[in-house]
PDB file of C-alpha atoms and ligand atoms in Angstrom:
ATOM      1  CA  MET V1100     -20.333   9.329   9.977  1.00  0.00           C
ATOM      2  CA  ILE V1101     -17.795   9.401   7.138  1.00  0.00           C
ATOM      3  CA  LYS V1102     -19.317   9.197   3.658  1.00  0.00           C
ATOM      4  CA  ALA V1103     -17.019   7.229   1.338  1.00  0.00           C
ATOM      5  CA  ILE V1104     -17.204   6.867  -2.430  1.00  0.00           C
ATOM      6  CA  VAL V1105     -15.527   3.765  -3.888  1.00  0.00           C
ATOM      7  CA  ALA V1106     -13.951   4.136  -7.342  1.00  0.00           C
ATOM      8  CA  GLY V1107     -13.568   0.952  -9.414  1.00  0.00           C
ATOM      9  CA  ALA V1108     -16.234  -0.674  -7.242  1.00  0.00           C
ATOM     10  CA  ALA V1109     -16.291  -3.928  -9.227  1.00  0.00           C
ATOM     11  CA  GLY V1110     -12.522  -4.433  -9.109  1.00  0.00           C
ATOM     12  CA  ARG V1111     -10.747  -6.829  -6.731  1.00  0.00           C
ATOM     13  CA  MET V1112      -9.875  -4.035  -4.303  1.00  0.00           C
ATOM     14  CA  GLY V1113     -13.170  -2.184  -4.893  1.00  0.00           C
ATOM     15  CA  GLN V1114     -15.148  -5.232  -3.760  1.00  0.00           C
ATOM     16  CA  ARG V1115     -13.006  -5.733  -0.635  1.00  0.00           C
ATOM     17  CA  LEU V1116     -13.381  -2.020   0.187  1.00  0.00           C
ATOM     18  CA  ILE V1117     -17.162  -2.373   0.036  1.00  0.00           C
ATOM     19  CA  HIS V1118     -16.914  -5.396   2.377  1.00  0.00           C
ATOM     20  CA  VAL V1119     -14.790  -3.654   4.999  1.00  0.00           C
ATOM     21  CA  ILE V1120     -16.841  -0.434   4.801  1.00  0.00           C
ATOM     22  CA  GLN V1121     -19.965  -2.481   5.543  1.00  0.00           C
ATOM     23  CA  GLN V1122     -18.230  -3.903   8.633  1.00  0.00           C
ATOM     24  CA  SER V1123     -17.094  -0.470   9.817  1.00  0.00           C
ATOM     25  CA  PRO V1124     -19.439   1.371  12.235  1.00  0.00           C
ATOM     26  CA  ASP V1125     -18.144   4.881  11.509  1.00  0.00           C
ATOM     27  CA  ILE V1126     -17.944   4.841   7.721  1.00  0.00           C
ATOM     28  CA  ASN V1127     -20.785   4.676   5.265  1.00  0.00           C
ATOM     29  CA  LEU V1128     -20.764   3.666   1.592  1.00  0.00           C
ATOM     30  CA  ALA V1129     -22.163   6.828   0.011  1.00  0.00           C
ATOM     31  CA  GLY V1130     -21.370   6.094  -3.641  1.00  0.00           C
ATOM     32  CA  ALA V1131     -19.793   3.544  -5.954  1.00  0.00           C
ATOM     33  CA  PHE V1132     -18.774   3.927  -9.565  1.00  0.00           C
ATOM     34  CA  GLU V1133     -17.061   2.045 -12.373  1.00  0.00           C
ATOM     35  CA  ARG V1134     -15.749   2.927 -15.803  1.00  0.00           C
ATOM     36  CA  PRO V1135     -18.488   3.648 -18.355  1.00  0.00           C
ATOM     37  CA  GLY V1136     -19.536   0.438 -20.136  1.00  0.00           C
ATOM     38  CA  HIS V1137     -18.406  -1.880 -17.328  1.00  0.00           C
ATOM     39  CA  PRO V1138     -20.934  -4.720 -16.893  1.00  0.00           C
ATOM     40  CA  ALA V1139     -21.337  -3.863 -13.177  1.00  0.00           C
ATOM     41  CA  VAL V1140     -22.764  -0.397 -13.958  1.00  0.00           C
ATOM     42  CA  GLY V1141     -26.436  -0.270 -12.865  1.00  0.00           C
ATOM     43  CA  LYS V1142     -26.017  -3.254 -10.507  1.00  0.00           C
ATOM     44  CA  ASP V1143     -26.358  -3.049  -6.734  1.00  0.00           C
ATOM     45  CA  ALA V1144     -22.962  -2.320  -5.113  1.00  0.00           C
ATOM     46  CA  GLY V1145     -23.582  -4.758  -2.237  1.00  0.00           C
ATOM     47  CA  GLN V1146     -24.751  -7.645  -4.401  1.00  0.00           C
ATOM     48  CA  MET V1147     -21.890  -7.145  -6.824  1.00  0.00           C
ATOM     49  CA  ALA V1148     -19.449  -7.485  -3.914  1.00  0.00           C
ATOM     50  CA  GLY V1149     -21.181 -10.695  -2.752  1.00  0.00           C
ATOM     51  CA  LEU V1150     -23.162  -9.021   0.064  1.00  0.00           C
ATOM     52  CA  ASP V1151     -26.879  -8.384   0.592  1.00  0.00           C
ATOM     53  CA  LYS V1152     -28.596  -5.689  -1.476  1.00  0.00           C
ATOM     54  CA  LEU V1153     -27.560  -2.203  -0.254  1.00  0.00           C
ATOM     55  CA  GLY V1154     -29.907  -0.193  -2.473  1.00  0.00           C
ATOM     56  CA  LEU V1155     -26.922   1.671  -3.919  1.00  0.00           C
ATOM     57  CA  GLU V1156     -26.422   1.469  -7.670  1.00  0.00           C
ATOM     58  CA  ILE V1157     -22.975   1.406  -9.274  1.00  0.00           C
ATOM     59  CA  ARG V1158     -22.833   4.496 -11.460  1.00  0.00           C
ATOM     60  CA  PRO V1159     -20.731   5.049 -14.614  1.00  0.00           C
ATOM     61  CA  SER V1160     -18.819   8.137 -13.409  1.00  0.00           C
ATOM     62  CA  LEU V1161     -17.564  10.032 -10.372  1.00  0.00           C
ATOM     63  CA  GLU V1162     -19.621  13.030 -11.502  1.00  0.00           C
ATOM     64  CA  ASP V1163     -22.805  11.036 -10.740  1.00  0.00           C
ATOM     65  CA  VAL V1164     -21.907  10.393  -7.074  1.00  0.00           C
ATOM     66  CA  ILE V1165     -19.496  13.135  -6.044  1.00  0.00           C
ATOM     67  CA  ALA V1166     -22.171  15.229  -4.315  1.00  0.00           C
ATOM     68  CA  ASP V1167     -22.947  12.328  -1.938  1.00  0.00           C
ATOM     69  CA  GLY V1168     -19.545  11.806  -0.261  1.00  0.00           C
ATOM     70  CA  ASP V1169     -16.658  13.470   1.508  1.00  0.00           C
ATOM     71  CA  VAL V1170     -13.812  11.084   0.611  1.00  0.00           C
ATOM     72  CA  ILE V1171     -13.080   9.043  -2.525  1.00  0.00           C
ATOM     73  CA  ILE V1172     -11.180   5.765  -2.162  1.00  0.00           C
ATOM     74  CA  ASP V1173      -9.543   4.996  -5.477  1.00  0.00           C
ATOM     75  CA  PHE V1174      -7.822   1.714  -6.387  1.00  0.00           C
ATOM     76  CA  THR V1175      -8.285   1.797 -10.170  1.00  0.00           C
ATOM     77  CA  ALA V1176      -5.812   2.671 -12.921  1.00  0.00           C
ATOM     78  CA  PRO V1177      -3.470   5.662 -13.427  1.00  0.00           C
ATOM     79  CA  GLU V1178      -5.545   7.483 -16.080  1.00  0.00           C
ATOM     80  CA  ALA V1179      -8.750   7.039 -14.081  1.00  0.00           C
ATOM     81  CA  THR V1180      -7.127   8.208 -10.836  1.00  0.00           C
ATOM     82  CA  LEU V1181      -5.796  11.369 -12.502  1.00  0.00           C
ATOM     83  CA  ALA V1182      -9.250  12.191 -13.902  1.00  0.00           C
ATOM     84  CA  ASN V1183     -10.801  11.549 -10.475  1.00  0.00           C
ATOM     85  CA  ILE V1184      -8.348  13.731  -8.559  1.00  0.00           C
ATOM     86  CA  ARG V1185      -8.997  16.664 -10.912  1.00  0.00           C
ATOM     87  CA  LEU V1186     -12.708  16.521 -10.114  1.00  0.00           C
ATOM     88  CA  ALA V1187     -12.120  15.877  -6.389  1.00  0.00           C
ATOM     89  CA  ALA V1188      -9.826  18.932  -6.191  1.00  0.00           C
ATOM     90  CA  LYS V1189     -12.445  21.110  -7.891  1.00  0.00           C
ATOM     91  CA  ARG V1190     -15.216  19.939  -5.576  1.00  0.00           C
ATOM     92  CA  GLY V1191     -13.193  19.905  -2.337  1.00  0.00           C
ATOM     93  CA  LEU V1192     -13.336  16.159  -1.608  1.00  0.00           C
ATOM     94  CA  ALA V1193     -10.528  14.261   0.096  1.00  0.00           C
ATOM     95  CA  MET V1194      -8.946  11.309  -1.704  1.00  0.00           C
ATOM     96  CA  VAL V1195      -7.241   8.053  -0.694  1.00  0.00           C
ATOM     97  CA  ILE V1196      -5.270   6.664  -3.640  1.00  0.00           C
ATOM     98  CA  GLY V1197      -3.973   3.097  -3.832  1.00  0.00           C
ATOM     99  CA  THR V1198      -3.541   2.912  -7.601  1.00  0.00           C
ATOM    100  CA  THR V1199       0.008   1.907  -8.531  1.00  0.00           C
ATOM    101  CA  GLY V1200       1.952   2.569 -11.728  1.00  0.00           C
ATOM    102  CA  LEU V1201       1.391   6.346 -11.626  1.00  0.00           C
ATOM    103  CA  ALA V1202       4.412   7.301 -13.739  1.00  0.00           C
ATOM    104  CA  ASP V1203       4.348  11.018 -13.038  1.00  0.00           C
ATOM    105  CA  LEU V1204       3.316  12.216  -9.576  1.00  0.00           C
ATOM    106  CA  SER V1205       3.705  15.929 -10.331  1.00  0.00           C
ATOM    107  CA  GLU V1206      -0.005  16.560 -10.906  1.00  0.00           C
ATOM    108  CA  ILE V1207      -0.979  14.705  -7.715  1.00  0.00           C
ATOM    109  CA  LYS V1208       1.635  16.697  -5.771  1.00  0.00           C
ATOM    110  CA  GLU V1209       0.212  19.911  -7.211  1.00  0.00           C
ATOM    111  CA  HIS V1210      -3.339  19.007  -6.122  1.00  0.00           C
ATOM    112  CA  GLY V1211      -1.926  18.149  -2.686  1.00  0.00           C
ATOM    113  CA  ARG V1212      -1.312  21.877  -2.130  1.00  0.00           C
ATOM    114  CA  THR V1213      -5.029  22.573  -1.982  1.00  0.00           C
ATOM    115  CA  MET V1214      -6.740  19.264  -1.169  1.00  0.00           C
ATOM    116  CA  ARG V1215      -6.347  16.401   1.306  1.00  0.00           C
ATOM    117  CA  CYS V1216      -4.871  13.263  -0.204  1.00  0.00           C
ATOM    118  CA  VAL V1217      -3.198  10.050   0.985  1.00  0.00           C
ATOM    119  CA  LEU V1218      -1.182   8.213  -1.672  1.00  0.00           C
ATOM    120  CA  ALA V1219       0.555   4.915  -0.835  1.00  0.00           C
ATOM    121  CA  PRO V1220       1.834   2.029  -2.955  1.00  0.00           C
ATOM    122  CA  ASN V1221       1.105  -0.283  -0.008  1.00  0.00           C
ATOM    123  CA  PHE V1222      -1.771   0.399   2.396  1.00  0.00           C
ATOM    124  CA  SER V1223      -1.097  -2.601   4.631  1.00  0.00           C
ATOM    125  CA  ILE V1224      -0.771  -1.392   8.216  1.00  0.00           C
ATOM    126  CA  GLY V1225       1.494  -4.339   9.066  1.00  0.00           C
ATOM    127  CA  VAL V1226       3.849  -3.728   6.140  1.00  0.00           C
ATOM    128  CA  ASN V1227       4.166  -0.038   7.005  1.00  0.00           C
ATOM    129  CA  VAL V1228       4.997  -0.881  10.611  1.00  0.00           C
ATOM    130  CA  MET V1229       7.479  -3.452   9.278  1.00  0.00           C
ATOM    131  CA  PHE V1230       9.187  -0.703   7.234  1.00  0.00           C
ATOM    132  CA  TYR V1231       9.538   1.323  10.402  1.00  0.00           C
ATOM    133  CA  VAL V1232      10.877  -1.398  12.719  1.00  0.00           C
ATOM    134  CA  THR V1233      13.190  -2.736  10.002  1.00  0.00           C
ATOM    135  CA  GLY V1234      14.906   0.666   9.779  1.00  0.00           C
ATOM    136  CA  LEU V1235      15.084   0.876  13.541  1.00  0.00           C
ATOM    137  CA  ILE V1236      16.663  -2.573  13.974  1.00  0.00           C
ATOM    138  CA  ALA V1237      19.046  -2.084  11.053  1.00  0.00           C
ATOM    139  CA  GLY V1238      20.238   1.165  12.611  1.00  0.00           C
ATOM    140  CA  ILE V1239      21.126  -0.746  15.793  1.00  0.00           C
ATOM    141  CA  VAL V1240      22.576  -4.046  14.523  1.00  0.00           C
ATOM    142  CA  GLY V1241      22.946  -3.573  10.757  1.00  0.00           C
ATOM    143  CA  ARG V1242      26.714  -3.094  10.752  1.00  0.00           C
ATOM    144  CA  ASP V1243      27.369  -6.224  12.829  1.00  0.00           C
ATOM    145  CA  PHE V1244      24.663  -8.633  11.607  1.00  0.00           C
ATOM    146  CA  ASP V1245      24.113 -10.057   8.121  1.00  0.00           C
ATOM    147  CA  MET V1246      20.916  -8.669   6.578  1.00  0.00           C
ATOM    148  CA  GLU V1247      18.783 -10.811   4.263  1.00  0.00           C
ATOM    149  CA  ILE V1248      15.275 -10.534   2.810  1.00  0.00           C
ATOM    150  CA  LEU V1249      13.004 -13.373   1.715  1.00  0.00           C
ATOM    151  CA  GLU V1250       9.739 -12.750  -0.143  1.00  0.00           C
ATOM    152  CA  VAL V1251       7.158 -15.414  -1.007  1.00  0.00           C
ATOM    153  CA  HIS V1252       4.163 -14.896  -3.310  1.00  0.00           C
ATOM    154  CA  HIS V1253       1.616 -16.814  -5.381  1.00  0.00           C
ATOM    155  CA  ARG V1254       2.563 -18.442  -8.660  1.00  0.00           C
ATOM    156  CA  LEU V1255       0.825 -15.744 -10.788  1.00  0.00           C
ATOM    157  CA  LYS V1256       2.954 -12.811  -9.634  1.00  0.00           C
ATOM    158  CA  LYS V1257       4.898 -11.465 -12.592  1.00  0.00           C
ATOM    159  CA  ASP V1258       7.611  -9.288 -11.027  1.00  0.00           C
ATOM    160  CA  ALA V1259      10.447 -10.269  -8.681  1.00  0.00           C
ATOM    161  CA  PRO V1260      11.529  -9.287  -6.145  1.00  0.00           C
ATOM    162  CA  SER V1261       8.312  -7.647  -4.933  1.00  0.00           C
ATOM    163  CA  GLY V1262       8.137  -3.853  -4.605  1.00  0.00           C
ATOM    164  CA  THR V1263       7.816  -4.332  -0.847  1.00  0.00           C
ATOM    165  CA  ALA V1264      11.016  -6.441  -0.706  1.00  0.00           C
ATOM    166  CA  LEU V1265      12.872  -3.777  -2.676  1.00  0.00           C
ATOM    167  CA  GLN V1266      11.617  -1.077  -0.321  1.00  0.00           C
ATOM    168  CA  LEU V1267      12.793  -3.191   2.650  1.00  0.00           C
ATOM    169  CA  GLY V1268      16.172  -3.514   0.925  1.00  0.00           C
ATOM    170  CA  ARG V1269      16.416   0.245   0.471  1.00  0.00           C
ATOM    171  CA  ILE V1270      15.545   0.772   4.148  1.00  0.00           C
ATOM    172  CA  LEU V1271      18.256  -1.689   5.254  1.00  0.00           C
ATOM    173  CA  ALA V1272      20.858  -0.153   2.967  1.00  0.00           C
ATOM    174  CA  GLN V1273      20.005   3.393   3.993  1.00  0.00           C
ATOM    175  CA  ALA V1274      20.248   2.557   7.707  1.00  0.00           C
ATOM    176  CA  VAL V1275      23.907   1.544   7.279  1.00  0.00           C
ATOM    177  CA  ASP V1276      24.871   4.077   4.572  1.00  0.00           C
ATOM    178  CA  ARG V1277      25.052   1.576   1.743  1.00  0.00           C
ATOM    179  CA  ASN V1278      23.611   1.813  -1.762  1.00  0.00           C
ATOM    180  CA  LEU V1279      21.232  -1.084  -2.462  1.00  0.00           C
ATOM    181  CA  ASP V1280      22.175  -1.123  -6.156  1.00  0.00           C
ATOM    182  CA  GLU V1281      25.790  -1.834  -5.160  1.00  0.00           C
ATOM    183  CA  VAL V1282      25.209  -4.389  -2.384  1.00  0.00           C
ATOM    184  CA  ALA V1283      22.057  -6.303  -3.387  1.00  0.00           C
ATOM    185  CA  VAL V1284      22.505 -10.027  -4.177  1.00  0.00           C
ATOM    186  CA  TYR V1285      19.469 -11.485  -5.952  1.00  0.00           C
ATOM    187  CA  GLU V1286      20.789 -14.983  -6.670  1.00  0.00           C
ATOM    188  CA  ARG V1287      23.272 -17.419  -5.134  1.00  0.00           C
ATOM    189  CA  ARG V1288      24.315 -20.513  -7.012  1.00  0.00           C
ATOM    190  CA  GLY V1289      27.442 -22.665  -7.360  1.00  0.00           C
ATOM    191  CA  LEU V1290      30.763 -21.968  -5.642  1.00  0.00           C
ATOM    192  CA  ILE V1291      30.020 -18.426  -4.574  1.00  0.00           C
ATOM    193  CA  GLY V1292      32.539 -18.163  -1.742  1.00  0.00           C
ATOM    194  CA  GLN V1293      32.033 -16.606   1.647  1.00  0.00           C
ATOM    195  CA  ARG V1294      29.323 -14.010   2.146  1.00  0.00           C
ATOM    196  CA  SER V1295      30.658 -10.441   2.225  1.00  0.00           C
ATOM    197  CA  ASP V1296      29.853  -8.196   5.187  1.00  0.00           C
ATOM    198  CA  GLU V1297      28.203  -5.543   3.031  1.00  0.00           C
ATOM    199  CA  GLU V1298      25.872  -7.576   0.851  1.00  0.00           C
ATOM    200  CA  ILE V1299      22.107  -7.607   1.353  1.00  0.00           C
ATOM    201  CA  GLY V1300      20.472 -10.728  -0.060  1.00  0.00           C
ATOM    202  CA  LEU V1301      16.976 -10.541  -1.603  1.00  0.00           C
ATOM    203  CA  GLN V1302      15.574 -13.979  -2.361  1.00  0.00           C
ATOM    204  CA  THR V1303      12.293 -14.932  -3.996  1.00  0.00           C
ATOM    205  CA  LEU V1304       9.992 -17.953  -3.773  1.00  0.00           C
ATOM    206  CA  ARG V1305       6.822 -18.461  -5.845  1.00  0.00           C
ATOM    207  CA  ALA V1306       4.217 -21.112  -4.960  1.00  0.00           C
ATOM    208  CA  GLY V1307       0.482 -21.788  -5.103  1.00  0.00           C
ATOM    209  CA  ASP V1308      -1.877 -19.090  -3.874  1.00  0.00           C
ATOM    210  CA  ILE V1309       0.284 -17.456  -1.175  1.00  0.00           C
ATOM    211  CA  VAL V1310      -0.987 -13.865  -0.848  1.00  0.00           C
ATOM    212  CA  GLY V1311       2.383 -12.459   0.250  1.00  0.00           C
ATOM    213  CA  GLU V1312       5.060 -12.978   2.895  1.00  0.00           C
ATOM    214  CA  HIS V1313       8.141 -10.899   3.679  1.00  0.00           C
ATOM    215  CA  THR V1314      10.910 -11.816   6.115  1.00  0.00           C
ATOM    216  CA  VAL V1315      13.819  -9.603   7.075  1.00  0.00           C
ATOM    217  CA  MET V1316      16.555 -11.593   8.786  1.00  0.00           C
ATOM    218  CA  PHE V1317      19.347 -10.104  10.877  1.00  0.00           C
ATOM    219  CA  GLY V1318      21.891 -12.886  11.344  1.00  0.00           C
ATOM    220  CA  GLY V1319      24.461 -12.535  14.129  1.00  0.00           C
ATOM    221  CA  GLN V1320      26.832 -14.963  15.836  1.00  0.00           C
ATOM    222  CA  GLY V1321      24.860 -17.346  18.018  1.00  0.00           C
ATOM    223  CA  GLU V1322      21.516 -15.623  17.357  1.00  0.00           C
ATOM    224  CA  ARG V1323      19.268 -14.250  14.674  1.00  0.00           C
ATOM    225  CA  LEU V1324      16.413 -11.785  14.676  1.00  0.00           C
ATOM    226  CA  GLU V1325      13.566 -11.950  12.145  1.00  0.00           C
ATOM    227  CA  VAL V1326      10.774  -9.538  11.262  1.00  0.00           C
ATOM    228  CA  ILE V1327       7.998 -11.323   9.378  1.00  0.00           C
ATOM    229  CA  HIS V1328       4.843 -10.026   7.725  1.00  0.00           C
ATOM    230  CA  ARG V1329       2.232 -12.407   6.310  1.00  0.00           C
ATOM    231  CA  ALA V1330      -0.741 -11.128   4.286  1.00  0.00           C
ATOM    232  CA  HIS V1331      -3.761 -13.446   4.507  1.00  0.00           C
ATOM    233  CA  SER V1332      -6.009 -11.558   2.085  1.00  0.00           C
ATOM    234  CA  ARG V1333      -6.420  -8.223   0.294  1.00  0.00           C
ATOM    235  CA  ASP V1334      -8.456  -6.991   3.265  1.00  0.00           C
ATOM    236  CA  ASN V1335      -5.271  -5.684   4.889  1.00  0.00           C
ATOM    237  CA  PHE V1336      -5.009  -3.078   2.100  1.00  0.00           C
ATOM    238  CA  ALA V1337      -8.699  -2.188   2.404  1.00  0.00           C
ATOM    239  CA  GLN V1338      -8.443  -1.818   6.202  1.00  0.00           C
ATOM    240  CA  GLY V1339      -5.396   0.437   5.793  1.00  0.00           C
ATOM    241  CA  ALA V1340      -7.243   2.570   3.216  1.00  0.00           C
ATOM    242  CA  LEU V1341     -10.186   3.038   5.611  1.00  0.00           C
ATOM    243  CA  ARG V1342      -7.840   4.013   8.422  1.00  0.00           C
ATOM    244  CA  ALA V1343      -6.247   6.527   6.047  1.00  0.00           C
ATOM    245  CA  ALA V1344      -9.672   7.941   5.060  1.00  0.00           C
ATOM    246  CA  LYS V1345     -10.690   8.475   8.698  1.00  0.00           C
ATOM    247  CA  TRP V1346      -7.343  10.095   9.546  1.00  0.00           C
ATOM    248  CA  LEU V1347      -7.325  12.278   6.436  1.00  0.00           C
ATOM    249  CA  LEU V1348     -10.617  13.979   7.205  1.00  0.00           C
ATOM    250  CA  ASN V1349      -9.033  15.490  10.348  1.00  0.00           C
ATOM    251  CA  GLN V1350      -6.041  16.942   8.464  1.00  0.00           C
ATOM    252  CA  GLY V1351      -5.430  20.136   6.528  1.00  0.00           C
ATOM    253  CA  PRO V1352      -4.595  20.148   2.802  1.00  0.00           C
ATOM    254  CA  GLY V1353      -1.533  18.078   1.903  1.00  0.00           C
ATOM    255  CA  LEU V1354      -0.252  14.969   0.177  1.00  0.00           C
ATOM    256  CA  TYR V1355       0.328  12.299   2.812  1.00  0.00           C
ATOM    257  CA  ASP V1356       1.426   8.642   2.909  1.00  0.00           C
ATOM    258  CA  MET V1357       0.826   5.694   5.255  1.00  0.00           C
ATOM    259  CA  GLN V1358       3.834   6.598   7.397  1.00  0.00           C
ATOM    260  CA  ASP V1359       2.008   9.897   8.130  1.00  0.00           C
ATOM    261  CA  VAL V1360      -1.296   8.116   8.795  1.00  0.00           C
ATOM    262  CA  LEU V1361       0.325   5.763  11.321  1.00  0.00           C
ATOM    263  CA  GLY V1362       2.304   8.563  13.012  1.00  0.00           C
ATOM    264  CA  LEU V1363       5.607   6.873  12.153  1.00  0.00           C
ATOM    265  CA  LYS V1364       7.301   9.996  10.799  1.00  0.00           C
ATOM    266  CA  GLU V1365       6.612  11.814  14.079  1.00  0.00           C
ATOM    267  CA  GLN V1366       7.942   8.795  15.955  1.00  0.00           C
ATOM    268  CA  ARG V1367      11.176   8.826  13.939  1.00  0.00           C
ATOM    269  CA  THR V1368      11.655  12.552  14.556  1.00  0.00           C
ATOM    270  CA  LYS V1369      11.183  11.992  18.313  1.00  0.00           C
ATOM    271  CA  GLU V1370      13.756   9.186  18.289  1.00  0.00           C
ATOM    272  CA  LYS V1371      16.298  11.350  16.474  1.00  0.00           C
ATOM    273  CA  GLY V1372      15.658  14.316  18.804  1.00  0.00           C
TER     274      GLY V1372
HETATM  275  P1  NAD L1435      -8.753  -4.546 -10.751  1.00  0.00           P
HETATM  276  O1  NAD L1435      -8.390  -4.501 -12.205  1.00  0.00           O
HETATM  277  O2  NAD L1435      -9.384  -5.775 -10.202  1.00  0.00           O
HETATM  278  O3  NAD L1435      -9.741  -3.298 -10.421  1.00  0.00           O
HETATM  279  C1  NAD L1435      -9.623  -2.016 -10.974  1.00  0.00           C
HETATM  280  C2  NAD L1435     -11.040  -1.526 -11.255  1.00  0.00           C
HETATM  281  O4  NAD L1435     -10.990  -0.145 -11.624  1.00  0.00           O
HETATM  282  C3  NAD L1435     -11.694  -2.299 -12.415  1.00  0.00           C
HETATM  283  O5  NAD L1435     -12.944  -2.807 -12.002  1.00  0.00           O
HETATM  284  C4  NAD L1435     -11.824  -1.232 -13.489  1.00  0.00           C
HETATM  285  O6  NAD L1435     -12.970  -1.413 -14.323  1.00  0.00           O
HETATM  286  C5  NAD L1435     -11.953   0.030 -12.636  1.00  0.00           C
HETATM  287  N1  NAD L1435     -11.724   1.241 -13.419  1.00  0.00           N
HETATM  288  C6  NAD L1435     -10.844   1.418 -14.440  1.00  0.00           C
HETATM  289  N2  NAD L1435     -11.009   2.657 -14.968  1.00  0.00           N
HETATM  290  C7  NAD L1435     -11.992   3.255 -14.253  1.00  0.00           C
HETATM  291  C8  NAD L1435     -12.615   4.539 -14.335  1.00  0.00           C
HETATM  292  N3  NAD L1435     -12.263   5.448 -15.252  1.00  0.00           N
HETATM  293  N4  NAD L1435     -13.601   4.840 -13.452  1.00  0.00           N
HETATM  294  C9  NAD L1435     -13.981   3.940 -12.520  1.00  0.00           C
HETATM  295  N5  NAD L1435     -13.458   2.682 -12.423  1.00  0.00           N
HETATM  296  C10 NAD L1435     -12.459   2.360 -13.282  1.00  0.00           C
HETATM  297  O7  NAD L1435      -7.426  -4.189  -9.973  1.00  0.00           O
HETATM  298  P2  NAD L1435      -7.139  -4.287  -8.408  1.00  0.00           P
HETATM  299  O8  NAD L1435      -6.389  -5.545  -8.129  1.00  0.00           O
HETATM  300  O9  NAD L1435      -8.371  -3.978  -7.642  1.00  0.00           O
HETATM  301  O10 NAD L1435      -6.077  -3.099  -8.246  1.00  0.00           O
HETATM  302  C11 NAD L1435      -6.419  -1.779  -8.614  1.00  0.00           C
HETATM  303  C12 NAD L1435      -5.202  -0.890  -8.407  1.00  0.00           C
HETATM  304  O11 NAD L1435      -4.842  -0.851  -7.008  1.00  0.00           O
HETATM  305  C13 NAD L1435      -3.936  -1.365  -9.122  1.00  0.00           C
HETATM  306  O12 NAD L1435      -3.202  -0.234  -9.522  1.00  0.00           O
HETATM  307  C14 NAD L1435      -3.183  -2.136  -8.043  1.00  0.00           C
HETATM  308  O13 NAD L1435      -1.806  -2.238  -8.283  1.00  0.00           O
HETATM  309  C15 NAD L1435      -3.476  -1.267  -6.865  1.00  0.00           C
HETATM  310  N6  NAD L1435      -3.334  -1.901  -5.552  1.00  0.00           N
HETATM  311  C16 NAD L1435      -2.738  -1.138  -4.582  1.00  0.00           C
HETATM  312  C17 NAD L1435      -2.631  -1.609  -3.294  1.00  0.00           C
HETATM  313  C18 NAD L1435      -2.053  -0.702  -2.245  1.00  0.00           C
HETATM  314  O14 NAD L1435      -1.928  -1.117  -1.082  1.00  0.00           O
HETATM  315  N7  NAD L1435      -1.718   0.537  -2.592  1.00  0.00           N
HETATM  316  C19 NAD L1435      -3.113  -2.878  -2.975  1.00  0.00           C
HETATM  317  C20 NAD L1435      -3.717  -3.643  -3.971  1.00  0.00           C
HETATM  318  C21 NAD L1435      -3.831  -3.127  -5.265  1.00  0.00           C
END
């Protein structure tokens, strides 16, 4: 049985992680912690996540729970994640990191020489498979078909296009030896003339409470092919993080990503060979 420690247990992702761990037969919630002074400290981790009482108290630091687990799942904030990885490296624990906005990855890369770590800006299994098949399709039809991306998110999202849409754009561009910065078209309005062969359109919609949708469209003559991913809740990230934790505990030291976890890098190498 895998013993998982959830960092930032009262956060949006922390709570969903506790939910999916409770539904998982081969992973056990061994510890939960929050930042010191957070109102959830001292509360029951299950009750705080909207579940029954688990008899596991949310503690104010990783130090308090580190002896109880073998993997830390961390969706918190950059400073917190860096402090956590230092302690995890010292004590030999594995770490799954979902925190975004880590400006400098050099310290994490350094720890990856001696400890097991998965770091991914997007833990969704579906999105990672979408990255893979998008590259595959673009490599086959990308020079003949028009390539467009549409992303749709809730009204509160502050950035556009989404990081996932930009990554899809980079994958499309790379597959046909183009530079996304040179060929991306983010807006079309007025008398814009005929579409060029090279351009890759990235369009954005914002409405209501839509969790997140991405469509990659390959438009040919007389047909079109679409790859669509729709997120229904944050549980897709939590499920991906658990899959990463289980996979990671069977690996040697290294810094891995979700493409490693899903075996997609191996798959690509096989296709090339
Ligand atoms: P959130 O603000 O709801 O939760 C973060 C939690 O971390 C808070 O409860 C906060 O108190 C806690 N925290 C902060 N400092 C801490 C410390 N020193 N020790 C312990 N806990 C601490 O945010 P969220 O929506 O849950 O997202 C958290 C992070 O995960 C963000 O960086 C977000 O962008 C990222 N995220 C990544 C993915 C992915 O797939 N990689 C998916 C969703 C969110």
